Amino acid sequence: SYVLTQPPSVSVAPGQTARITCGGNNIGVKRVHWYQHKPGQAPVLVVHDDSDRPSGIPERFSGSNSGNTATLTITRVEAGDEADYYCQVWDISSDHLVFGGGTKLTVL
Amino acid sequence: EVQLLESGGGLVQPGGSLRLSCAASGFTFSSYAMSWVRQAPGKGLEWVASISGSYYGTNYADSVKGRFTISRDNSKNTLYLQMNSLRAEDTAVYYCAKDHFPNVAPRYVSFNLWGQGTMVTVSS
C-alpha cells in the first residue's frame, strides 16, 4: 500500500516560515491535498491539487509537489496556525485514499 | 447553510453493530461523492470508505472491508455507515466529508466540507 511520510512535529516562531513535508514514492505525479486540524474541530482543507487554495484560505498557505516530496509552506506564521496538518492523496493502484501520519505545528 | 451533521455514535460491545448517519444540507447532495474518515484517540486521520454521487460506486479501507458498508439516500440527503463486527480498534471519532468538486473521479478527491464528528467507542 502507498505510504505518505510526514515529520511528527515542526516548530516555528511567529512571523517566520513553516515548511511541512510529505514524502511518497513518486508523489509528484499525484494530486496532493493538505488539511489543518485543530483539537475538537472539523478538519479544514487549506491546499488542494498540490498548490491551489480554497476560497477563504489566506495566501500565507501555499503548496508544491515534485519528485518524491510535497511541501506545505506557511509564511508569516501566526499563533492561530498551531494545529495538526495532514497531506492526502488517492492511490490509483489500490483504489485507496491515503493520509499522511500528520505533523503537529507548534508556534513558539 | 452548507453543513454536514453526523449522528449515531455511542458505546457498543465488541462484535456489535452501529449505524452512523450524516445529514447534508446547503448543496446538491447527489452531485458529490462522500466519504467517512475516522480518528482514533491520539492518532491521525484514517480514511474509512467513499461512495460516488450517483452511480453509488464504493471503496473501502482494508481495515474495514467486509465489516462496514457505506451507503447513501439521495432523496433524504443522507450518508450512512453500517458498522458490523466492531472491534476495540474501531474506537474513534467518525467524520463524514464531502468532495470538493462535483462528479470527479476518485483520484482527484479532496474534502472541502467536514462534519463535527461522532464518537464511537467499542468496549465491554
CSV table of C-alpha atoms in Angstrom, one decimal:
chain,number,residue,atom,x,y,z
A,1,SER,CA,0.0,0.0,0.0
A,2,TYR,CA,1.1,3.6,-0.6
A,3,VAL,CA,2.7,5.3,2.3
A,4,LEU,CA,2.9,9.1,3.0
A,5,THR,CA,5.6,10.1,5.5
A,6,GLN,CA,5.4,13.4,7.4
A,7,PRO,CA,7.6,14.7,10.2
A,8,PRO,CA,5.8,14.3,13.6
A,9,SER,CA,6.5,17.9,14.6
A,10,VAL,CA,7.6,21.2,13.3
A,11,SER,CA,8.3,24.3,15.4
A,12,VAL,CA,8.5,27.9,14.2
A,13,ALA,CA,8.5,31.4,15.8
A,14,PRO,CA,5.7,33.8,15.0
A,15,GLY,CA,6.3,35.7,11.8
A,16,GLN,CA,8.6,33.0,10.4
A,17,THR,CA,8.0,30.5,7.7
A,18,ALA,CA,6.9,26.9,8.4
A,19,ARG,CA,7.5,24.1,5.9
A,20,ILE,CA,5.8,20.7,6.3
A,21,THR,CA,6.9,17.9,4.0
A,22,CYS,CA,5.0,14.9,2.8
A,23,GLY,CA,7.1,12.1,1.3
A,24,GLY,CA,5.9,9.4,-1.0
A,25,ASN,CA,7.2,7.3,-3.9
A,26,ASN,CA,6.9,9.4,-7.0
A,27,ILE,CA,4.3,11.6,-5.2
A,28,GLY,CA,5.0,14.3,-7.9
A,29,VAL,CA,2.6,12.5,-10.3
A,30,LYS,CA,-0.2,12.5,-7.8
A,31,ARG,CA,-2.5,15.3,-6.7
A,32,VAL,CA,-1.7,16.2,-3.1
A,33,HIS,CA,-4.1,17.9,-0.7
A,34,TRP,CA,-3.5,19.4,2.7
A,35,TYR,CA,-5.7,19.7,5.8
A,36,GLN,CA,-5.4,21.7,9.0
A,37,HIS,CA,-6.9,20.1,12.1
A,38,LYS,CA,-7.3,21.7,15.4
A,39,PRO,CA,-8.5,19.8,18.5
A,40,GLY,CA,-12.2,19.5,18.8
A,41,GLN,CA,-12.8,21.0,15.4
A,42,ALA,CA,-13.5,19.6,11.9
A,43,PRO,CA,-10.5,19.4,9.6
A,44,VAL,CA,-10.1,22.3,7.1
A,45,LEU,CA,-8.8,22.0,3.6
A,46,VAL,CA,-6.0,24.5,3.2
A,47,VAL,CA,-4.5,23.4,-0.1
A,48,HIS,CA,-5.8,21.2,-2.9
A,49,ASP,CA,-4.4,19.8,-6.1
A,50,ASP,CA,-0.8,20.5,-5.0
A,51,SER,CA,-0.9,24.3,-4.9
A,52,ASP,CA,-4.5,25.6,-5.1
A,53,ARG,CA,-6.1,27.4,-2.2
A,54,PRO,CA,-9.8,27.1,-1.4
A,55,SER,CA,-11.7,30.3,-1.0
A,56,GLY,CA,-11.2,31.9,2.4
A,57,ILE,CA,-7.8,30.4,2.9
A,58,PRO,CA,-5.1,33.1,3.4
A,59,GLU,CA,-2.4,33.5,0.8
A,60,ARG,CA,0.1,32.6,3.5
A,61,PHE,CA,-0.7,29.0,2.8
A,62,SER,CA,0.9,27.5,-0.3
A,63,GLY,CA,1.9,24.1,-1.6
A,64,SER,CA,4.3,22.5,-4.0
A,65,ASN,CA,4.8,18.9,-5.3
A,66,SER,CA,7.7,17.4,-7.2
A,67,GLY,CA,9.6,14.1,-7.3
A,68,ASN,CA,9.2,12.3,-4.0
A,69,THR,CA,8.2,15.2,-1.8
A,70,ALA,CA,5.2,17.6,-1.5
A,71,THR,CA,5.5,20.6,0.8
A,72,LEU,CA,3.1,22.8,2.6
A,73,THR,CA,4.5,26.3,3.2
A,74,ILE,CA,3.0,28.7,5.7
A,75,THR,CA,4.5,32.2,5.7
A,76,ARG,CA,4.3,34.8,8.4
A,77,VAL,CA,3.1,32.1,10.9
A,78,GLU,CA,0.6,33.2,13.5
A,79,ALA,CA,-0.4,31.6,16.8
A,80,GLY,CA,-3.7,30.6,15.2
A,81,ASP,CA,-1.9,28.4,12.8
A,82,GLU,CA,-0.9,26.0,15.5
A,83,ALA,CA,-2.6,22.7,14.6
A,84,ASP,CA,-2.0,19.2,13.1
A,85,TYR,CA,-1.5,19.2,9.3
A,86,TYR,CA,-2.2,16.2,7.1
A,87,CYS,CA,-1.3,15.5,3.5
A,88,GLN,CA,-3.6,13.3,1.4
A,89,VAL,CA,-3.6,11.5,-2.0
A,90,TRP,CA,-5.5,8.9,-3.9
A,91,ASP,CA,-3.6,5.8,-4.7
A,92,ILE,CA,-4.8,4.5,-8.0
A,93,SER,CA,-3.1,1.2,-7.7
A,94,SER,CA,-5.1,0.2,-4.7
A,95,ASP,CA,-8.1,2.5,-5.2
A,96,HIS,CA,-7.5,3.7,-1.6
A,97,LEU,CA,-7.4,7.2,-0.2
A,98,VAL,CA,-4.3,7.8,1.9
A,99,PHE,CA,-3.5,10.3,4.6
A,100,GLY,CA,0.0,11.1,5.9
A,101,GLY,CA,0.6,10.5,9.6
A,102,GLY,CA,0.2,14.2,10.4
A,103,THR,CA,2.5,16.9,11.6
A,104,LYS,CA,2.0,18.9,14.7
A,105,LEU,CA,2.9,22.6,14.1
A,106,THR,CA,3.9,24.4,17.2
A,107,VAL,CA,4.2,28.2,17.2
A,108,LEU,CA,6.9,29.1,19.7
B,1,GLU,CA,-26.2,26.9,5.3
B,2,VAL,CA,-23.8,24.3,3.9
B,3,GLN,CA,-23.2,21.7,6.6
B,4,LEU,CA,-22.9,18.1,7.5
B,5,LEU,CA,-24.3,16.7,10.7
B,6,GLU,CA,-23.3,13.2,12.0
B,7,SER,CA,-25.3,11.1,14.4
B,8,GLY,CA,-25.5,7.6,15.7
B,9,GLY,CA,-22.3,7.3,17.6
B,10,GLY,CA,-22.1,5.7,21.1
B,11,LEU,CA,-20.8,2.8,23.2
B,12,VAL,CA,-21.0,-0.7,21.8
B,13,GLN,CA,-19.6,-4.0,22.8
B,14,PRO,CA,-17.0,-5.8,20.7
B,15,GLY,CA,-18.8,-7.8,18.0
B,16,GLY,CA,-21.7,-5.4,18.0
B,17,SER,CA,-23.2,-3.2,15.3
B,18,LEU,CA,-23.8,0.5,14.9
B,19,ARG,CA,-25.2,2.7,12.1
B,20,LEU,CA,-23.9,6.2,11.6
B,21,SER,CA,-25.8,8.9,9.7
B,22,CYS,CA,-24.7,12.1,8.1
B,23,ALA,CA,-27.3,14.7,7.2
B,24,ALA,CA,-26.3,17.1,4.5
B,25,SER,CA,-27.7,20.5,3.7
B,26,GLY,CA,-27.0,23.5,1.6
B,27,PHE,CA,-25.7,21.8,-1.5
B,28,THR,CA,-26.8,19.4,-4.3
B,29,PHE,CA,-26.0,16.2,-2.3
B,30,SER,CA,-26.4,13.8,-5.2
B,31,SER,CA,-23.7,15.5,-7.2
B,32,TYR,CA,-20.9,14.9,-4.8
B,33,ALA,CA,-19.1,11.8,-3.7
B,34,MET,CA,-19.0,11.4,0.1
B,35,SER,CA,-16.6,9.7,2.5
B,36,TRP,CA,-16.2,8.6,6.1
B,37,VAL,CA,-12.9,9.4,7.8
B,38,ARG,CA,-12.0,8.5,11.4
B,39,GLN,CA,-9.5,9.5,14.0
B,40,ALA,CA,-8.7,7.1,16.9
B,41,PRO,CA,-7.7,8.7,20.2
B,42,GLY,CA,-4.2,10.2,19.9
B,43,LYS,CA,-3.9,9.0,16.3
B,44,GLY,CA,-4.1,10.6,12.9
B,45,LEU,CA,-6.8,10.7,10.3
B,46,GLU,CA,-7.7,7.4,8.6
B,47,TRP,CA,-9.9,7.1,5.6
B,48,VAL,CA,-12.7,4.5,6.0
B,49,ALA,CA,-14.8,4.5,2.9
B,50,SER,CA,-16.1,6.5,0.0
B,51,ILE,CA,-19.2,6.4,-2.2
B,52,SER,CA,-19.8,8.2,-5.5
B,53,GLY,CA,-22.6,10.7,-6.0
B,54,SER,CA,-25.0,9.0,-8.4
B,55,TYR,CA,-23.9,5.5,-9.5
B,56,TYR,CA,-23.1,4.5,-6.0
B,57,GLY,CA,-19.7,3.0,-6.6
B,58,THR,CA,-17.8,2.3,-3.3
B,59,ASN,CA,-14.3,1.9,-2.0
B,60,TYR,CA,-13.2,0.7,1.4
B,61,ALA,CA,-10.1,0.7,3.5
B,62,ASP,CA,-8.7,-2.8,4.1
B,63,SER,CA,-9.2,-2.4,7.8
B,64,VAL,CA,-13.0,-2.3,7.4
B,65,LYS,CA,-13.7,-4.1,4.2
B,66,GLY,CA,-16.3,-6.8,4.7
B,67,ARG,CA,-17.4,-5.3,8.1
B,68,PHE,CA,-18.5,-1.8,7.2
B,69,THR,CA,-21.0,-0.7,4.5
B,70,ILE,CA,-21.2,2.8,3.1
B,71,SER,CA,-24.5,3.9,1.5
B,72,ARG,CA,-26.5,7.0,0.7
B,73,ASP,CA,-30.1,8.1,0.2
B,74,ASN,CA,-30.0,11.0,-2.2
B,75,SER,CA,-33.8,11.6,-1.6
B,76,LYS,CA,-33.0,12.2,2.0
B,77,ASN,CA,-29.6,13.9,1.5
B,78,THR,CA,-28.2,11.5,4.0
B,79,LEU,CA,-25.0,9.4,4.1
B,80,TYR,CA,-24.7,6.2,6.2
B,81,LEU,CA,-22.1,3.9,7.6
B,82,GLN,CA,-23.3,0.5,8.8
B,83,MET,CA,-20.6,-0.9,11.1
B,84,ASN,CA,-20.7,-4.6,12.0
B,85,SER,CA,-18.4,-6.9,13.9
B,86,LEU,CA,-17.0,-3.9,15.7
B,87,ARG,CA,-13.6,-4.2,17.3
B,88,ALA,CA,-11.8,-2.2,20.0
B,89,GLU,CA,-9.6,-0.7,17.3
B,90,ASP,CA,-12.6,0.8,15.6
B,91,THR,CA,-12.9,3.2,18.5
B,92,ALA,CA,-12.6,6.7,17.0
B,93,VAL,CA,-14.3,9.9,16.1
B,94,TYR,CA,-16.0,9.3,12.8
B,95,TYR,CA,-16.3,12.3,10.4
B,96,CYS,CA,-18.3,12.5,7.2
B,97,ALA,CA,-16.7,14.5,4.4
B,98,LYS,CA,-17.8,16.0,1.1
B,99,ASP,CA,-15.8,16.1,-2.1
B,100,HIS,CA,-14.5,19.5,-3.1
B,101,PHE,CA,-15.8,19.2,-6.7
B,102,PRO,CA,-18.9,17.5,-8.1
B,103,ASN,CA,-18.8,14.4,-10.2
B,104,VAL,CA,-15.0,13.9,-10.1
B,105,ALA,CA,-13.1,10.7,-10.3
B,106,PRO,CA,-11.7,9.3,-7.0
B,107,ARG,CA,-8.1,10.1,-7.9
B,108,TYR,CA,-9.0,13.8,-7.7
B,109,VAL,CA,-10.8,13.7,-4.4
B,110,SER,CA,-10.2,16.2,-1.7
B,111,PHE,CA,-12.6,17.2,1.1
B,112,ASN,CA,-13.8,20.8,1.4
B,113,LEU,CA,-16.5,20.2,4.0
B,114,TRP,CA,-16.4,18.0,7.1
B,115,GLY,CA,-18.9,17.4,9.9
B,116,GLN,CA,-18.1,17.8,13.5
B,117,GLY,CA,-17.7,14.1,14.0
B,118,THR,CA,-19.5,11.5,16.2
B,119,MET,CA,-17.7,9.3,18.7
B,120,VAL,CA,-17.8,5.5,18.5
B,121,THR,CA,-16.5,3.6,21.5
B,122,VAL,CA,-16.1,-0.2,21.3
B,123,SER,CA,-15.7,-1.6,24.7
B,124,SER,CA,-17.1,-4.3,27.0
